[in-house]
Amino acid sequence: MRIIYRQHAIKRMHERCISEIDVEQAIESGTIIEAYPNDTPYPSALLLGNAGNKAVHVVYADSVDEDLRIIITVYEPNPEIWFEDLKTRR
């Protein structure tokens, strides 16, 4: 599956010092913690994965017909918003 990055994701990744390699590692190691099947134009999901020694949340949408994964945004989970498991919102 080919990965593309929305402009918003690129901007946020730059601000947060998260690289494309970090995102790829997070996707490979990650699990979906929230699914948004009714999002348009494509179903999307929130994934928790590891990038080196840090936890990363990746919001992405998949276009199965086009074999495309669209990265919407990427961030390190904020402990004020997420419980220690980083999978559950407070």
PDB file of N, CA and C in Angstrom, residues 17-28 50-52:
ATOM      1  N   CYS A  17       8.628  17.235  15.244  1.00  0.00           N
ATOM      2  CA  CYS A  17       9.872  16.459  15.018  1.00  0.00           C
ATOM      3  C   CYS A  17       9.588  14.962  14.880  1.00  0.00           C
ATOM      4  N   ILE A  18       8.580  14.645  14.070  1.00  0.00           N
ATOM      5  CA  ILE A  18       8.233  13.258  13.770  1.00  0.00           C
ATOM      6  C   ILE A  18       8.521  13.041  12.286  1.00  0.00           C
ATOM      7  N   SER A  19       9.332  12.046  11.982  1.00  0.00           N
ATOM      8  CA  SER A  19       9.751  11.798  10.599  1.00  0.00           C
ATOM      9  C   SER A  19       8.834  10.793   9.899  1.00  0.00           C
ATOM     10  N   GLU A  20       8.987  10.686   8.586  1.00  0.00           N
ATOM     11  CA  GLU A  20       8.256   9.667   7.832  1.00  0.00           C
ATOM     12  C   GLU A  20       8.660   8.276   8.300  1.00  0.00           C
ATOM     13  N   ILE A  21       9.921   8.094   8.649  1.00  0.00           N
ATOM     14  CA  ILE A  21      10.373   6.796   9.173  1.00  0.00           C
ATOM     15  C   ILE A  21       9.658   6.493  10.485  1.00  0.00           C
ATOM     16  N   ASP A  22       9.495   7.513  11.347  1.00  0.00           N
ATOM     17  CA  ASP A  22       8.745   7.325  12.597  1.00  0.00           C
ATOM     18  C   ASP A  22       7.324   6.858  12.302  1.00  0.00           C
ATOM     19  N   VAL A  23       6.690   7.490  11.331  1.00  0.00           N
ATOM     20  CA  VAL A  23       5.311   7.130  10.972  1.00  0.00           C
ATOM     21  C   VAL A  23       5.257   5.697  10.453  1.00  0.00           C
ATOM     22  N   GLU A  24       6.183   5.336   9.581  1.00  0.00           N
ATOM     23  CA  GLU A  24       6.210   3.971   9.045  1.00  0.00           C
ATOM     24  C   GLU A  24       6.421   2.946  10.156  1.00  0.00           C
ATOM     25  N   GLN A  25       7.317   3.237  11.112  1.00  0.00           N
ATOM     26  CA  GLN A  25       7.533   2.331  12.245  1.00  0.00           C
ATOM     27  C   GLN A  25       6.268   2.215  13.086  1.00  0.00           C
ATOM     28  N   ALA A  26       5.598   3.334  13.324  1.00  0.00           N
ATOM     29  CA  ALA A  26       4.368   3.317  14.114  1.00  0.00           C
ATOM     30  C   ALA A  26       3.291   2.479  13.429  1.00  0.00           C
ATOM     31  N   ILE A  27       3.168   2.623  12.118  1.00  0.00           N
ATOM     32  CA  ILE A  27       2.177   1.843  11.376  1.00  0.00           C
ATOM     33  C   ILE A  27       2.503   0.353  11.452  1.00  0.00           C
ATOM     34  N   GLU A  28       3.771   0.009  11.273  1.00  0.00           N
ATOM     35  CA  GLU A  28       4.182  -1.402  11.309  1.00  0.00           C
ATOM     36  C   GLU A  28       3.969  -2.028  12.684  1.00  0.00           C
ATOM     37  N   ASN A  50       4.680   2.475  17.949  1.00  0.00           N
ATOM     38  CA  ASN A  50       5.963   2.915  18.491  1.00  0.00           C
ATOM     39  C   ASN A  50       6.876   3.369  17.368  1.00  0.00           C
ATOM     40  N   ALA A  51       7.535   4.487  17.615  1.00  0.00           N
ATOM     41  CA  ALA A  51       8.544   5.012  16.696  1.00  0.00           C
ATOM     42  C   ALA A  51       9.806   5.198  17.520  1.00  0.00           C
ATOM     43  N   GLY A  52      10.694   4.238  17.412  1.00  0.00           N
ATOM     44  CA  GLY A  52      11.879   4.273  18.265  1.00  0.00           C
ATOM     45  C   GLY A  52      11.461   4.119  19.709  1.00  0.00           C
TER      46      GLY A  52
END
